[in-house]
Structure formats: structure tokens, C-alpha cells
Amino acid sequence: MLGRFILLKICLLSLCCSKITEKAKKSLASLKRENPRLEPTLAIIQAHNDHSIQDLNKNFAKEVGLHVIHICLPEGSSKDEIVNEILRLNEDPNVQGLALDLPESLYSSKVLNAVKPEKDVDGLSSVNLGRLIHGDAYSCLVPPTVCAVMELLEDLGGKTVLLVGTSGAVGAALQCMLQREGAVTVSCQWKAPQLQTKLHHADVVVVGSTKPDDVPVSWIKPGTTIISCSHDLLSEKHNHGQPANHAAENAVGSLAVAMRMQNMVKTTEQWIQSQQYRKWDLRCLRLQPVSPVPSDIEISRAQSPKAVDVLAKEIGLLTDEIEIYGQTKAKVRLSLLERLKDQPDGKYVLVAGITPTPLGEGKSTVTIGLVQALTAHLDINSFACLRQPSQGPTFGVKGGAAGGGYAQVIPMEEFNLHLTGDIHAITAANNLLAAAIDARILHENTQSDKALYNRLVPVVNGVRGFSAIQLARLRRLGINKSDPGTLTEEEVSKFARLDIDPSTITWQRVVDTNDRFLRKITVGQANTEKGFIRQAQFDIAVASEIMAILALTTSLQDMKERLGKMVVANDKKGEPVTAEDLGVTGALAVLMKDAIKPTLMQTLEGTPVFVHAGPFANIAHGNSSVLADKIALKLVGETGFVVTEAGFGADIGMEKFFNIKCRASGLVPSVVVLVATVRALKMHGGGPNVTAGAPLKKEYTEENLQLVADGCCNLQKQIQIAQLFGVPVVVALNVFKTDSVAEVDLVCKIAKQSGAFDAVPCNHWSAGGGGAVKLAQAVEKAARQKNSFKYLYSLELPIVEKIRIIAQKVYGAEDIELSPAAQTQVDRYTRQGFGNLPICMAKTHLSLSHQPDRKGVPTGFILPISDVRASIGAGFIYPLVGTMSTMPGLPTRPCFYDIDLDPITEQVKGLF
């Protein structure tokens, strides 16, 4: 016999297969014990008709405990068809490993590199091969065929190994592994010159493709070890005329398949580790503040943000957990919450403020400055969670909400304009529902019961059936039937007619523009609407209940349920009519399916920010989304911080954050950062009126300790409000250049005497995170304090009593007074079963009372409740204290006069 044909040593090969299989089986069993829900799946793409290989893979996978799916493509499939299938499986979260069984001609770099490296069980991609060559044994996977060859060879030191017909990734991997074992490797093809000489001098021959007929076996010297990496090497007669032993050939294939399963177990282990919490590897951006401080947009443009996929990787997001929008924004998928469900939450910090001037006191700036200080300067993981600003104020009078100076979100123009389209999605969903209401009234008023029913439940392709949402309505009506032909006339009428009372419609159309002429409109004036005219109005988009739902929802299913519960009107019997009754819930959810994902951005110093949802802070709760907070709390880790802000002063935004948002989320805040300014305190101390756009009076630009001291009563009251909820308070004094040292010291002293854990002057606007380091240190210390968080009231209390508690304990009112209309609404909501919802007070933010000109801490007033409304889907009752405008108007000189676009560079000009 010529040589020692290792291929024929069936017993040795079987022993090797058993050993490898048993090892893989034990490893996988251990992984499953630690991860009970683990079901690793290997997908194998096959493009030939040899089913024996398929059976071999299935048998070994079953033995090890793996699930295998075969994708059998037709023989003759093109490379593009193979790649398309690979790309599909790359994105399948239920597939952890991917292998290829293809004809030799299809193993091109295009095909092999289409496989995601983390799913590349066969280890043939350039990434895996590079890791192997560089000695990264932990993260690389050695091709199963190479593993099989190495398993069969021993004592290679100094021996010459000839690789014949082994090319590409397998050949390179073989050379690498053999050389590590001390072998001298020579590689050539079957047609190479001096092949006979090379074969004669080789101690080991590894064959990677079919031997040509014109190369006789006699060229190989006796005693040479021969190993076949080819499926069909032994399909001819050789070995001195003896027929090939095909059982031996299959055994070689079996060893490679066993090695594939071992690789799959290793891939599964790496996948499990990839799903676990990752320590941050954040590269912060260097900030070089200059004086005087340039405009916000100049500062934003002077910084080069990181690519958002780089930022996502730095904070532990997986590639399949982000959806990239351009270079600097990405949506984050909610699947992260399931992946990190066992990860402890970080610390939860709320930024609130004292009763502000019309200019605002810089809560957003403090929020950004604080996270920049925590992460870029103290090396503590932190996340800012901000509301998305409406474009109405951006083009109106207020400006943006990205922070300011050297503490802002970048790119700030993208933050303030469109972002990822969430507000447009809300507008589309809101207006679809508005259209559905008016259309339903029209159709019910112009059709008989039978005609209406026939159109609502039409015959489609000869079959008549209810949709899923119609079946749900039937069940709510107590009609337990599924065959449209079996309903009685009474049931048909009951099902088909909502009988909406037009005078009770509370659902308005919205647009994300300040347009005062839409505050009252008439709809239905066209002849086609047959005289069904009614008065209506437009609200600004962020006032939509759908925005409030987006901010409070905890999952896609929860959002869908909340959308269905939205009450849009009453019927003529006084019963609520919902979006679910109108059959539009599923469509609304479809429009909102992307908006539910928070948007990832970054600060000037490269720290992460979530921008998500932006509900009104008067008729809604004025906080960013629960989902953004929940995801961020998982990402920062147990010792990290998530900093979010509440709209308006602490008496409004903070109270709603605790009583509404925290009830919805179940999250417990660690610290309240209360933002104050010397300017606002002087106003509360009796200073002259502060007007947006007008120069400040000298009282605000010159030192006046008496005004400051007198105005600190508002600061003291807001500290007391926070203490009602049992949360420690750190006062952040936002310092302006006109503030004197004595004024700053006085405020901090009074704040500490009034129960604040600490009070810290901050200069982040002019210095970035470096100007808020002391604030960050104070917050970190405060977060270690004992937390006795509690809600202000029980939901079981009557609506009026809950309103009274807020008015008296938070605002300082003597009592409340409900108008007859408000009392009627309270009685109606109680009768309809909505009495156990939390309260969302809609009142002015410019005073603790209902009168904007009463500064400081007003007392002895009766809080008038003019009306009471409900956002049932969002989950709160909102009493109106006075008149609330839900559609801002444009001033005489709006911001848009200064906004322009450079047609050459495409840069936005004049935006703040």
C-alpha cells in the first residue's frame, strides 16, 4: 500500500468525532443551564443536491443539542442569490450562526465576506481570517476543515507539509495553523512545475481539490501522510488499483462537520456574551471654550461630532439595535430592554427649576452641562434624556431646546429641525383619527343601517368577514358572533352606529407650526359634505394626546392599547367614543411604529443623549419619554446616571414627573437638581417685569442683595415641594456674567439653610462640562443619600380631592373652586370610570398661583378650575386653571427672518 492513508483509519476518525461532539455537547449544556431560554440556531445555506451532507449536519447538530435550519437553494444559483440569502439571515435575530455548503465555484470573497463575522461559523470571512493570522485565538473561529486536519496531525515539528490545491481562506488558515505547530509549509497547485519532486519530499500532503488523472499516486513517497480536504478526492480508483474506501471519505467529512458544531457552540457563547452589558469605551470630544462665547450654532459647527454608529458601539449598543439616520442620529430599538432586562438600573436624576422668567432659566443647559461633567470630566457613565422641540417655537420666538453655549446637543440644527420625523408621524396619526371622526359622522348621517353595515363589512372575493378590530368591538358590545350574516337588525344598528355627538368632539387636528388663524375654524363647508358643518380648531402637534402617549408608553403593545383607549367624543347617550370604536387603532400604531424608538445623539463633549417625545408642559406632563429613560438606565450601568428634565417650574413639571411619569414607568428618582438664577430670584423679590426681547432693567444687571434675599422665598418653596416627594435636592445656580460673587454666595447659603443637600454655582454655558464638575460631584453624593420617595396622593381619591391636594400642598392655595362646567365634567368622568387617573394641572408656569403677575410665593388665593378634560389614552385628567392656548401665534418679528440656507454649503444660517 502506498503511504499511510489517514482517511482509511475509520476507528481513529470516529474516536475524534465522538470526542469533539461530546465536548461541544457538554459546553452547550452548560450554556443552557446558565441561560434556560437559550435555543441556538445554525442556518446552513446549501446550493447543491448532495443531501448526505445535509443529513450529516442534522445528525451532529441533534447530538450536540443545536437547532439547524437548511436553506436549500437550486443547484446553479448565482452568487448574488447566495448573497441575498446571507444578508437576510444576517439580520435574523433568531439565527446565531451561519454556514455555507456550496459548489467550489461559489466560494468567492464576495460571498464569504457577506456573512457577518459574528455569525461566521465556518471562519471563512476576511475578518475571521485576519483575527486568526494575528493570533486572536479568543475571537476568531478556525475553519472546521482546518480544525479537522490539525486534529489528525501530530508531532509536526520540522516536518514538511505540502498543500496541493488548497487556496483561498482555507489554504491561508491551514498555512497559519501548520506553521504555528513548527511545520515547514509549501503550497502549490496540481499543474505546478516540479510537482513530482515536491510530492516526493513531503512528509505530509494535504489535498484541497480533486487530483487530476495525469498525476499518478506513485509520485508520493511511501509512508507519507495524506489528508483530503476535498469531498471527491477518493471518487476515483487509486492506491495501487484498489477502489477508494468511501466510508473513510465520509468519516473525514464527519470530522469537519463535528468541528463545525464545535464552532457553533463557541459562536453561541460569544453571542451570549455580546448580549450582556458592556462596559463603556467612550472617547469624549475635546472642548476648547473661547471668550466671548460665540453663538450656539457657531459653537455647534466648530465641533466635529462622532459618527453615531461609533458612539453606539462605545456605549454598548449592538449593531442590530440601531437604525441610522444620516451621520449623527440613530433610532434605538426597544429589543435592548429585553437583552438587558437583568442589568441593574443606574441613578435617576431630574432637573427642574424655580418659577421662571419668560426668558427661561436654563434647565436644558444644566442637564447637558451635568452629563458632560459626569462623563467627560469625572469618568462616570451618564446619559441625558431630552424632549424633542416643536418647530413652532423654533421659527416663532422661543428658539430651540438643545441647551446652549458650551453645553448643548449637536448638531443643534438637526436637533431642532425634523430630527427623525417623530412629530410628523404624530401629526399624521392625529389627523388620520380626526378625519375618521368627521367621515364617520357624515356616513352615519347619510346611510341606512343596512347600507352602512354592508359598507363596513363588505364582501371581498366572495367572502364576508369582520376584521380583527371589528370583532373586538362586537365583544365590547356583548355580541358574541363572528358571522356577519347572523347579526339581528338591532345588533347591526348597534354595531354600525357610533352616534357621535358633534358638540362633544374633543379631538382636534394638529400642525407643527405656530398659526394663530387656526385657533378656530369651520370644517365641512364643501358641497360634498352635504351641509354637515361644525366649528373646530387646530392645535400645535406637540399638544396632541398621541405625543403624551408616546412619552408615557412602556412598549409597542402598551402604546397600541393606549391609542385605542383615546376618547375623542361622547355619543348621544353620553358614553365615550374611542379610537378603538372608530377602528383606527392598528393604523395609528403603524404610523407610530418608528416614532416609539428613542433617537440617539451626542453632546458637545461626545457624551450620549436620547431625544424622544415632547409633550406640552401645561395640558400634558412636559417630560421626555419613559422608554428613553428606561433604555438609558440600563446602558449607563448600576453606577451611572441618567439625567432628564421636567418642563416649566418644579411646581408643574416636577410634580407631574413624580405623580404621572413615575407612576407609568415604575422608576424611582434619586436626586432632584433645582435650577435657579439670580435674575429670576430678583424678579420674585419684587424686581421689574422681565419681557422676552426687551433689555433687562438695571436691577438685574447690578448687585442687589436685598432683591435676591427677598426672592429666595420662591426657591425655598420649590425645595419644599421636592421634599414632599422624599427626594434629596441639589440647587444648581446658573451663573450669568452680571451676577456678583456676593449674590451667588447668598443664594447658595439660603438654599442650604432651606433644606437643599447642596447648592452649587455653575458655569457650564461658558466652560462646558468643566463648569459643572462641582454640581456633578454634589449630585453623585446626593444620590447616595437615603431615598424615601412617595407620591403626593392616592389614585383612589376622588378627582376633586386630588386637585385640591395639588393646589394646597404644591401651589399654596387656600382652596379650589370648580366652575359648573368643570363639575359636570368631573361627574361625567367619574361615572365613565375614569376617576382613578392621576391629575395633570394646566396652569400658568409664570407663578405658583393662577395669576402670572403674582411672583414670589402667593398665599390665600382660591384656585379657579374653569374646565376639566381627559386624556384617557395617555392616562390622566387635566383640569384647566384659566384659559390654555394650545396653538401659539407668530410675533411681529418671528425668528424666521434670520433663518436662511447657504445654497453652496447647504449650511443653515441664523438658527440661534
XYZ file of C-alpha atoms in Angstrom, residues 171-540:
370
model
C -5.422 27.466 2.398
C -4.337 30.598 4.282
C -5.755 29.288 7.556
C -4.042 25.916 7.047
C -0.659 27.518 6.452
C -1.076 29.680 9.542
C -2.027 26.774 11.832
C 0.647 24.392 10.460
C 3.420 26.946 10.841
C 2.396 27.568 14.452
C 2.982 23.863 15.087
C 6.502 24.110 13.677
C 5.874 22.628 10.232
C 7.546 23.832 7.061
C 4.724 24.532 4.603
C 4.899 24.503 0.835
C 1.877 25.405 -1.259
C 1.241 24.696 -4.932
C -1.416 23.742 -7.471
C -1.735 20.430 -9.347
C -0.276 21.956 -12.529
C 2.736 23.437 -10.749
C 6.246 22.709 -12.147
C 8.298 20.182 -10.159
C 5.126 18.844 -8.512
C 6.586 15.331 -8.576
C 9.671 16.473 -6.672
C 7.623 18.343 -4.094
C 5.335 15.358 -3.546
C 8.338 13.069 -3.144
C 9.955 15.256 -0.449
C 6.793 15.953 1.565
C 6.188 14.248 4.903
C 2.527 15.258 4.829
C 0.348 16.049 1.820
C -2.896 17.962 2.338
C -5.085 17.880 -0.740
C -7.708 20.565 -1.229
C -9.159 19.678 -4.631
C -9.593 16.672 -6.921
C -6.376 15.071 -8.140
C -6.054 15.148 -11.957
C -5.750 11.783 -13.708
C -2.307 12.668 -15.068
C -0.812 12.858 -11.546
C -0.080 9.258 -10.503
C -0.189 8.199 -6.892
C 3.321 6.763 -7.331
C 4.747 10.297 -7.147
C 4.058 10.226 -3.411
C 6.785 8.531 -1.399
C 5.899 5.558 0.817
C 4.983 6.473 4.418
C 3.664 9.897 3.510
C 0.602 11.020 5.444
C -2.161 12.125 3.080
C -5.196 14.094 4.187
C -8.028 15.128 1.922
C -9.881 18.383 2.331
C -11.819 17.655 -0.850
C -15.189 15.954 -0.971
C -14.348 13.978 -4.077
C -10.629 13.087 -3.883
C -11.384 9.417 -3.401
C -14.099 9.179 -6.015
C -11.564 7.551 -8.382
C -9.640 4.264 -8.150
C -6.129 4.650 -6.832
C -3.941 3.201 -4.078
C -2.315 0.684 -6.463
C -5.574 -0.012 -8.248
C -7.663 -0.624 -5.114
C -11.075 1.123 -5.045
C -11.423 4.075 -2.702
C -12.993 3.458 0.675
C -15.986 5.848 0.643
C -16.759 5.121 4.284
C -13.380 6.591 5.085
C -14.149 9.627 2.971
C -17.403 10.204 4.815
C -15.605 9.878 8.139
C -13.297 12.755 7.139
C -16.367 14.795 6.243
C -17.871 13.821 9.580
C -14.903 15.197 11.487
C -15.200 18.554 9.693
C -18.922 18.669 10.446
C -18.232 17.857 14.115
C -15.761 20.752 14.161
C -18.428 22.996 12.614
C -20.742 22.171 15.510
C -17.962 22.930 17.956
C -17.510 26.315 16.260
C -21.259 26.884 16.534
C -21.120 26.329 20.283
C -18.262 28.838 20.520
C -20.288 31.276 18.406
C -23.219 30.791 20.764
C -21.028 31.532 23.757
C -19.746 34.710 22.100
C -23.330 35.664 21.201
C -24.393 35.278 24.833
C -21.517 37.487 25.930
C -22.414 40.062 23.277
C -25.929 40.235 24.694
C -24.697 41.062 28.161
C -23.989 44.521 29.479
C -20.783 46.003 28.070
C -18.504 48.383 29.860
C -18.373 51.733 28.084
C -15.347 52.606 25.996
C -16.276 56.225 25.364
C -13.984 58.662 23.608
C -15.024 62.110 24.732
C -14.597 65.111 22.454
C -12.207 67.850 23.464
C -13.790 71.217 24.101
C -11.890 74.498 23.806
C -14.156 77.303 25.062
C -13.399 80.831 23.917
C -14.457 84.187 25.287
C -16.673 85.944 24.468
C -18.900 82.908 23.950
C -19.927 82.617 20.267
C -23.493 81.898 19.119
C -24.912 78.436 19.761
C -24.773 77.434 16.121
C -21.164 78.642 15.766
C -20.167 76.528 18.771
C -22.050 73.540 17.404
C -20.390 73.835 13.988
C -16.923 74.230 15.489
C -17.159 70.735 16.999
C -16.884 67.599 14.870
C -19.327 65.008 16.232
C -18.520 61.321 16.256
C -20.306 59.106 13.762
C -23.383 57.830 15.556
C -22.543 54.171 14.922
C -19.214 54.746 16.666
C -20.974 56.359 19.636
C -23.461 53.485 19.763
C -20.660 50.916 19.908
C -18.840 52.898 22.614
C -21.856 52.725 24.934
C -22.568 49.035 24.382
C -25.286 49.046 21.725
C -25.274 46.165 19.267
C -25.256 46.816 15.533
C -28.741 45.351 15.141
C -30.108 47.625 17.893
C -29.682 50.881 15.980
C -31.240 52.336 12.843
C -29.004 55.082 11.494
C -30.407 58.387 10.192
C -27.565 60.226 8.446
C -24.221 60.573 10.225
C -25.208 61.833 13.672
C -28.620 60.398 14.571
C -29.884 56.882 15.131
C -33.043 55.249 16.401
C -32.530 52.677 19.146
C -34.685 49.556 19.063
C -36.684 48.505 22.082
C -35.249 44.985 21.896
C -32.393 46.315 24.040
C -34.715 46.319 27.056
C -35.210 42.578 26.733
C -31.481 41.966 26.239
C -30.525 43.961 29.337
C -33.564 43.150 31.470
C -31.377 41.698 34.240
C -28.980 44.651 34.225
C -29.468 46.888 37.328
C -30.581 50.451 36.609
C -28.346 53.435 37.138
C -29.194 56.534 39.198
C -32.136 58.637 38.029
C -31.796 62.436 38.202
C -34.486 65.003 37.455
C -33.632 68.585 36.522
C -36.422 71.000 37.496
C -36.471 74.728 38.145
C -37.854 77.566 40.189
C -40.733 79.610 38.779
C -39.060 81.046 35.667
C -38.932 84.395 33.966
C -40.287 84.481 30.388
C -36.639 84.029 29.289
C -36.253 80.593 30.903
C -33.564 79.767 33.456
C -31.554 77.150 31.577
C -32.778 73.709 32.663
C -31.740 72.139 29.346
C -28.319 73.761 29.586
C -27.871 72.461 33.134
C -28.945 68.977 32.027
C -26.340 68.909 29.256
C -23.625 70.556 31.366
C -24.207 67.994 34.131
C -23.798 64.933 31.904
C -20.754 66.464 30.213
C -19.224 66.966 33.662
C -20.098 63.469 34.880
C -18.762 61.602 31.861
C -16.143 63.776 30.173
C -14.583 65.071 33.413
C -15.380 62.545 36.173
C -15.397 59.389 34.013
C -18.851 58.366 35.226
C -21.283 56.903 32.697
C -24.187 59.267 32.114
C -26.998 59.851 29.662
C -29.095 62.959 29.073
C -32.745 62.395 28.111
C -34.358 65.432 26.499
C -37.646 66.352 24.895
C -37.814 66.885 21.156
C -38.592 70.548 20.469
C -41.519 71.640 18.350
C -40.688 73.500 15.148
C -43.379 76.038 16.026
C -41.286 77.917 18.599
C -38.122 77.287 16.563
C -39.482 79.545 13.808
C -41.509 81.667 16.227
C -39.999 83.374 19.237
C -38.550 80.946 21.791
C -35.796 79.315 19.811
C -34.535 75.786 20.225
C -34.166 73.421 23.151
C -30.731 71.876 22.581
C -29.170 73.637 25.554
C -26.825 76.481 24.793
C -23.309 77.833 24.848
C -20.804 75.071 25.557
C -23.472 72.762 26.951
C -25.635 71.647 24.055
C -26.662 68.754 21.847
C -25.036 68.607 18.425
C -25.646 69.083 15.575
C -28.053 71.593 17.054
C -29.773 72.408 13.753
C -30.653 68.730 13.286
C -31.871 68.560 16.881
C -34.242 71.482 16.287
C -35.390 70.681 12.733
C -37.328 67.492 11.906
C -34.902 65.206 13.805
C -36.049 61.695 12.792
C -39.608 62.639 11.914
C -41.379 61.655 15.138
C -43.512 64.812 15.265
C -44.517 64.312 11.629
C -45.598 60.756 12.477
C -47.689 62.100 15.366
C -49.229 64.708 13.070
C -50.158 62.045 10.502
C -51.649 59.731 13.125
C -53.536 62.530 14.881
C -55.053 63.866 11.663
C -55.994 60.406 10.413
C -58.069 59.989 13.548
C -59.605 63.460 13.109
C -60.543 62.613 9.529
C -62.047 59.313 10.662
C -64.311 61.091 13.158
C -65.831 63.536 10.653
C -66.093 60.899 7.930
C -67.931 58.530 10.282
C -70.435 61.226 11.276
C -71.089 62.022 7.602
C -71.588 58.389 6.584
C -73.850 57.598 9.518
C -75.988 60.647 8.781
C -76.457 59.770 5.105
C -76.978 55.994 5.142
C -79.430 53.474 6.486
C -78.311 50.852 8.997
C -78.222 48.163 6.324
C -76.230 50.234 3.805
C -73.799 51.360 6.486
C -73.319 47.788 7.704
C -72.781 46.454 4.186
C -70.055 49.019 3.567
C -68.393 48.462 6.934
C -68.399 44.684 6.417
C -68.122 44.216 2.643
C -67.910 41.038 0.597
C -64.286 40.558 -0.558
C -63.542 37.825 -3.112
C -66.887 36.256 -2.359
C -66.268 36.146 1.391
C -67.725 38.446 4.032
C -65.964 38.718 7.359
C -65.244 41.039 10.249
C -61.747 42.460 10.691
C -59.965 41.800 13.982
C -60.760 45.266 15.332
C -64.430 44.854 14.377
C -64.592 41.534 16.230
C -63.160 43.288 19.278
C -65.899 45.929 19.044
C -68.551 43.214 18.839
C -67.197 41.666 22.038
C -67.259 45.038 23.822
C -70.902 45.404 22.759
C -71.694 41.963 24.165
C -72.346 40.465 20.706
C -70.578 37.106 20.667
C -70.893 36.396 16.959
C -68.298 36.137 14.190
C -70.514 35.539 11.140
C -71.664 38.887 9.662
C -74.817 37.231 8.311
C -76.097 36.201 11.751
C -76.497 39.636 13.376
C -80.048 40.796 14.118
C -81.272 44.196 12.900
C -80.810 45.580 16.393
C -77.255 44.192 16.564
C -76.470 45.559 13.104
C -77.558 49.034 14.202
C -75.704 48.768 17.494
C -72.507 47.703 15.717
C -72.644 50.096 12.757
C -73.626 53.319 14.522
C -71.374 55.228 16.886
C -73.910 58.101 17.104
C -71.187 60.656 17.853
C -72.479 63.906 19.318
C -70.586 66.564 17.294
C -70.806 69.065 20.145
C -68.718 66.762 22.363
C -65.811 66.181 19.975
C -62.557 66.915 21.790
C -60.164 65.596 19.133
C -58.604 68.385 17.078
C -56.390 68.445 14.007
C -52.748 69.454 14.547
C -49.858 71.049 12.674
C -46.304 71.733 13.900
C -46.390 75.450 13.098
C -47.357 78.498 15.141
C -50.517 79.575 13.288
C -52.924 81.740 15.274
C -55.550 81.731 12.489
C -56.166 78.038 13.046
C -57.301 78.543 16.635
C -60.901 78.476 15.462
C -62.010 77.118 12.083
C -65.094 75.750 10.364
C -64.959 72.327 8.719
C -67.340 70.715 6.249
C -68.119 73.749 4.071
C -67.712 71.963 0.732
C -70.917 70.850 -1.015
C -69.683 67.238 -0.905
C -70.028 67.254 2.896
C -73.771 67.858 2.483
C -74.097 70.656 4.989
C -72.519 68.906 7.959
C -70.610 71.946 9.153
C -69.091 72.333 12.603
C -66.641 74.603 14.360
C -63.277 73.112 15.207
C -59.670 74.161 15.747
C -56.065 73.199 15.148
C -53.627 72.556 17.991
C -49.873 72.538 17.665
